[in-house]
Amino acid sequence: MDGETVRLRMGLGYDGAPFRGWARQPGLPSVQAAVEDALALVFRMPCTTVVAGRTDTGVHARHQTVHVDVPEQAWRRVAEGRRRPVPGGAGQGPQRSAGRSERTSRAAAVDEEASRPGGAGEDEPLTGVARERETCAGGTEEVSRAAARKLNGALNRVLGKDRADRGWEPATGAVVVHDVAVAAPGFDARFSALSRGYSYRISDAVAGHDPLTRGQSWWLDREVDVAAMDEAVRGLLGLHDFLSFCKPREGATTVRELQAASVRRDERGTITVALTADAFCHHMVRSVVGAAVRVGEGRRPSDWPHERLLARERDASVLMAPAHGLVLEVVHYPGPEGLLGRAELTRAKRATS
């Protein structure tokens, strides 16, 4: 990448149902591919993202965080709303190549989509955004809004026509950029994070089965004991090896610190399992939820998940909850002065584990 670059911090949310998880996979729809394709349309170049936490197939995110490095000039062009002259146009030399022509025409379609009334348009307000503004620098709210409009216009193209052209069901609106700005020095979406918070929703016999929530909650036919489930997940709090609840990755540690855990039933009867940790292993949240449900159904005592934790052995007794009830709710970061130190500490822990 030539010249000076800037690191952008992006907040986004997504419905995980139309995707095969966050990570890009050849020939399969992923959230990462959609976001990077949209970035490529806006910045007129390939872009690679780093995410706070990779989510599995069908898992949703209300507030995910990513970073991407782009040339400073390209960022200024997008932030200030300037369009790059079309290569090969009047007075600009030889006719442009077919590939460049296609990219330019697609980018023009994105510009039109971003400015269309009722779409990601000029006066559309950002809603539902939980920003930690103190960790972002180098951009006003107007710049953030303008860049988010551009990216959401590009996502409309990528998730609509482009998906249809590949034979996939269009999923316009399944990914939304909440905000984007120049990151504070030292920021790393993955390694600077202090914690990630997930929620998992369950509808049992008390809540009944609302067909409008079938894509966001696990339906159970019998009533479960919420107090017993709450006791079960609290027994996992602290720094432990969660091998019994993880699908281990080669060379990766399964030691994690579960910082907060609770199970609550709301006024409508819906059960929410809330878990916060410094980081989560692959399948860890869904396995903890599955173990809690076995307790709630009376099949296991409330101390059974803790016994499984101490066993440090994954077996078929630990049920893995379905993916569609799981939501990444929030990623927490330190203030600007603590970003670099946190990233260095996290990298060191991963390297020595």
mmCIF file with all atom_site columns, C-alpha atoms in Angstrom, residues 216-294:
data_model
loop_
_atom_site.group_PDB
_atom_site.id
_atom_site.type_symbol
_atom_site.label_atom_id
_atom_site.label_alt_id
_atom_site.label_comp_id
_atom_site.label_asym_id
_atom_site.label_entity_id
_atom_site.label_seq_id
_atom_site.pdbx_PDB_ins_code
_atom_site.Cartn_x
_atom_site.Cartn_y
_atom_site.Cartn_z
_atom_site.occupancy
_atom_site.B_iso_or_equiv
_atom_site.pdbx_formal_charge
_atom_site.auth_seq_id
_atom_site.auth_comp_id
_atom_site.auth_asym_id
_atom_site.auth_atom_id
_atom_site.pdbx_PDB_model_num
ATOM 1  C CA . GLN A 1 216 ? -33.372 -15.194 17.195 1.00 0.00 ? 216 GLN A CA 1
ATOM 2  C CA . SER A 1 217 ? -34.294 -17.598 20.000 1.00 0.00 ? 217 SER A CA 1
ATOM 3  C CA . TRP A 1 218 ? -34.008 -21.276 20.854 1.00 0.00 ? 218 TRP A CA 1
ATOM 4  C CA . TRP A 1 219 ? -37.439 -22.838 21.286 1.00 0.00 ? 219 TRP A CA 1
ATOM 5  C CA . LEU A 1 220 ? -37.812 -25.356 24.127 1.00 0.00 ? 220 LEU A CA 1
ATOM 6  C CA . ASP A 1 221 ? -41.011 -27.344 24.644 1.00 0.00 ? 221 ASP A CA 1
ATOM 7  C CA . ARG A 1 222 ? -40.793 -27.551 28.418 1.00 0.00 ? 222 ARG A CA 1
ATOM 8  C CA . GLU A 1 223 ? -40.385 -24.995 31.190 1.00 0.00 ? 223 GLU A CA 1
ATOM 9  C CA . VAL A 1 224 ? -36.849 -24.636 32.538 1.00 0.00 ? 224 VAL A CA 1
ATOM 10 C CA . ASP A 1 225 ? -35.611 -23.631 35.996 1.00 0.00 ? 225 ASP A CA 1
ATOM 11 C CA . VAL A 1 226 ? -34.030 -20.218 35.464 1.00 0.00 ? 226 VAL A CA 1
ATOM 12 C CA . ALA A 1 227 ? -32.652 -19.948 39.010 1.00 0.00 ? 227 ALA A CA 1
ATOM 13 C CA . ALA A 1 228 ? -30.816 -23.258 38.625 1.00 0.00 ? 228 ALA A CA 1
ATOM 14 C CA . MET A 1 229 ? -29.435 -22.160 35.260 1.00 0.00 ? 229 MET A CA 1
ATOM 15 C CA . ASP A 1 230 ? -28.239 -18.878 36.766 1.00 0.00 ? 230 ASP A CA 1
ATOM 16 C CA . GLU A 1 231 ? -26.462 -20.748 39.568 1.00 0.00 ? 231 GLU A CA 1
ATOM 17 C CA . ALA A 1 232 ? -24.888 -23.068 36.997 1.00 0.00 ? 232 ALA A CA 1
ATOM 18 C CA . VAL A 1 233 ? -23.328 -20.348 34.837 1.00 0.00 ? 233 VAL A CA 1
ATOM 19 C CA . ARG A 1 234 ? -22.121 -18.377 37.851 1.00 0.00 ? 234 ARG A CA 1
ATOM 20 C CA . GLY A 1 235 ? -20.171 -21.452 38.903 1.00 0.00 ? 235 GLY A CA 1
ATOM 21 C CA . LEU A 1 236 ? -17.983 -20.915 35.833 1.00 0.00 ? 236 LEU A CA 1
ATOM 22 C CA . LEU A 1 237 ? -16.884 -17.366 36.705 1.00 0.00 ? 237 LEU A CA 1
ATOM 23 C CA . GLY A 1 238 ? -13.180 -16.634 36.863 1.00 0.00 ? 238 GLY A CA 1
ATOM 24 C CA . LEU A 1 239 ? -10.003 -17.605 35.006 1.00 0.00 ? 239 LEU A CA 1
ATOM 25 C CA . HIS A 1 240 ? -10.144 -21.243 33.901 1.00 0.00 ? 240 HIS A CA 1
ATOM 26 C CA . ASP A 1 241 ? -9.222  -23.643 31.138 1.00 0.00 ? 241 ASP A CA 1
ATOM 27 C CA . PHE A 1 242 ? -12.544 -23.978 29.261 1.00 0.00 ? 242 PHE A CA 1
ATOM 28 C CA . LEU A 1 243 ? -11.441 -26.959 27.181 1.00 0.00 ? 243 LEU A CA 1
ATOM 29 C CA . SER A 1 244 ? -14.584 -28.885 28.205 1.00 0.00 ? 244 SER A CA 1
ATOM 30 C CA . PHE A 1 245 ? -16.708 -26.190 26.551 1.00 0.00 ? 245 PHE A CA 1
ATOM 31 C CA . CYS A 1 246 ? -14.590 -25.414 23.475 1.00 0.00 ? 246 CYS A CA 1
ATOM 32 C CA . LYS A 1 247 ? -13.680 -26.793 20.111 1.00 0.00 ? 247 LYS A CA 1
ATOM 33 C CA . PRO A 1 248 ? -9.926  -26.225 20.402 1.00 0.00 ? 248 PRO A CA 1
ATOM 34 C CA . ARG A 1 249 ? -7.987  -24.689 17.529 1.00 0.00 ? 249 ARG A CA 1
ATOM 35 C CA . GLU A 1 250 ? -4.473  -25.905 16.825 1.00 0.00 ? 250 GLU A CA 1
ATOM 36 C CA . GLY A 1 251 ? -1.910  -23.799 18.662 1.00 0.00 ? 251 GLY A CA 1
ATOM 37 C CA . ALA A 1 252 ? -4.542  -21.738 20.522 1.00 0.00 ? 252 ALA A CA 1
ATOM 38 C CA . THR A 1 253 ? -5.134  -21.622 24.257 1.00 0.00 ? 253 THR A CA 1
ATOM 39 C CA . THR A 1 254 ? -8.499  -22.481 25.816 1.00 0.00 ? 254 THR A CA 1
ATOM 40 C CA . VAL A 1 255 ? -7.787  -20.482 28.996 1.00 0.00 ? 255 VAL A CA 1
ATOM 41 C CA . ARG A 1 256 ? -10.304 -17.662 29.360 1.00 0.00 ? 256 ARG A CA 1
ATOM 42 C CA . GLU A 1 257 ? -11.608 -15.359 32.086 1.00 0.00 ? 257 GLU A CA 1
ATOM 43 C CA . LEU A 1 258 ? -15.392 -15.408 32.392 1.00 0.00 ? 258 LEU A CA 1
ATOM 44 C CA . GLN A 1 259 ? -16.036 -11.980 33.903 1.00 0.00 ? 259 GLN A CA 1
ATOM 45 C CA . ALA A 1 260 ? -19.831 -11.920 34.164 1.00 0.00 ? 260 ALA A CA 1
ATOM 46 C CA . ALA A 1 261 ? -22.569 -14.530 33.798 1.00 0.00 ? 261 ALA A CA 1
ATOM 47 C CA . SER A 1 262 ? -26.311 -14.486 34.417 1.00 0.00 ? 262 SER A CA 1
ATOM 48 C CA . VAL A 1 263 ? -29.600 -16.055 33.354 1.00 0.00 ? 263 VAL A CA 1
ATOM 49 C CA . ARG A 1 264 ? -32.762 -13.949 33.595 1.00 0.00 ? 264 ARG A CA 1
ATOM 50 C CA . ARG A 1 265 ? -36.385 -14.186 32.499 1.00 0.00 ? 265 ARG A CA 1
ATOM 51 C CA . ASP A 1 266 ? -37.989 -10.923 31.343 1.00 0.00 ? 266 ASP A CA 1
ATOM 52 C CA . GLU A 1 267 ? -41.575 -9.743  31.718 1.00 0.00 ? 267 GLU A CA 1
ATOM 53 C CA . ARG A 1 268 ? -42.580 -11.495 28.490 1.00 0.00 ? 268 ARG A CA 1
ATOM 54 C CA . GLY A 1 269 ? -41.127 -14.775 29.683 1.00 0.00 ? 269 GLY A CA 1
ATOM 55 C CA . THR A 1 270 ? -38.111 -14.803 27.366 1.00 0.00 ? 270 THR A CA 1
ATOM 56 C CA . ILE A 1 271 ? -34.921 -16.139 28.946 1.00 0.00 ? 271 ILE A CA 1
ATOM 57 C CA . THR A 1 272 ? -31.598 -14.394 28.289 1.00 0.00 ? 272 THR A CA 1
ATOM 58 C CA . VAL A 1 273 ? -28.248 -15.930 29.091 1.00 0.00 ? 273 VAL A CA 1
ATOM 59 C CA . ALA A 1 274 ? -25.632 -13.135 29.284 1.00 0.00 ? 274 ALA A CA 1
ATOM 60 C CA . LEU A 1 275 ? -21.913 -13.934 29.280 1.00 0.00 ? 275 LEU A CA 1
ATOM 61 C CA . THR A 1 276 ? -18.902 -11.594 29.255 1.00 0.00 ? 276 THR A CA 1
ATOM 62 C CA . ALA A 1 277 ? -15.275 -12.714 28.979 1.00 0.00 ? 277 ALA A CA 1
ATOM 63 C CA . ASP A 1 278 ? -11.912 -11.349 27.951 1.00 0.00 ? 278 ASP A CA 1
ATOM 64 C CA . ALA A 1 279 ? -12.335 -13.570 24.879 1.00 0.00 ? 279 ALA A CA 1
ATOM 65 C CA . PHE A 1 280 ? -14.263 -16.718 23.975 1.00 0.00 ? 280 PHE A CA 1
ATOM 66 C CA . CYS A 1 281 ? -13.014 -19.991 22.528 1.00 0.00 ? 281 CYS A CA 1
ATOM 67 C CA . HIS A 1 282 ? -14.657 -21.556 19.484 1.00 0.00 ? 282 HIS A CA 1
ATOM 68 C CA . HIS A 1 283 ? -18.189 -22.738 20.433 1.00 0.00 ? 283 HIS A CA 1
ATOM 69 C CA . MET A 1 284 ? -17.662 -21.761 24.085 1.00 0.00 ? 284 MET A CA 1
ATOM 70 C CA . VAL A 1 285 ? -20.798 -19.643 24.538 1.00 0.00 ? 285 VAL A CA 1
ATOM 71 C CA . ARG A 1 286 ? -23.095 -22.145 22.844 1.00 0.00 ? 286 ARG A CA 1
ATOM 72 C CA . SER A 1 287 ? -21.643 -25.017 24.893 1.00 0.00 ? 287 SER A CA 1
ATOM 73 C CA . VAL A 1 288 ? -22.077 -23.129 28.174 1.00 0.00 ? 288 VAL A CA 1
ATOM 74 C CA . VAL A 1 289 ? -25.679 -22.327 27.217 1.00 0.00 ? 289 VAL A CA 1
ATOM 75 C CA . GLY A 1 290 ? -26.301 -25.950 26.300 1.00 0.00 ? 290 GLY A CA 1
ATOM 76 C CA . ALA A 1 291 ? -24.949 -27.116 29.666 1.00 0.00 ? 291 ALA A CA 1
ATOM 77 C CA . ALA A 1 292 ? -27.130 -24.558 31.474 1.00 0.00 ? 292 ALA A CA 1
ATOM 78 C CA . VAL A 1 293 ? -30.219 -25.811 29.624 1.00 0.00 ? 293 VAL A CA 1
ATOM 79 C CA . ARG A 1 294 ? -29.508 -29.381 30.718 1.00 0.00 ? 294 ARG A CA 1
#
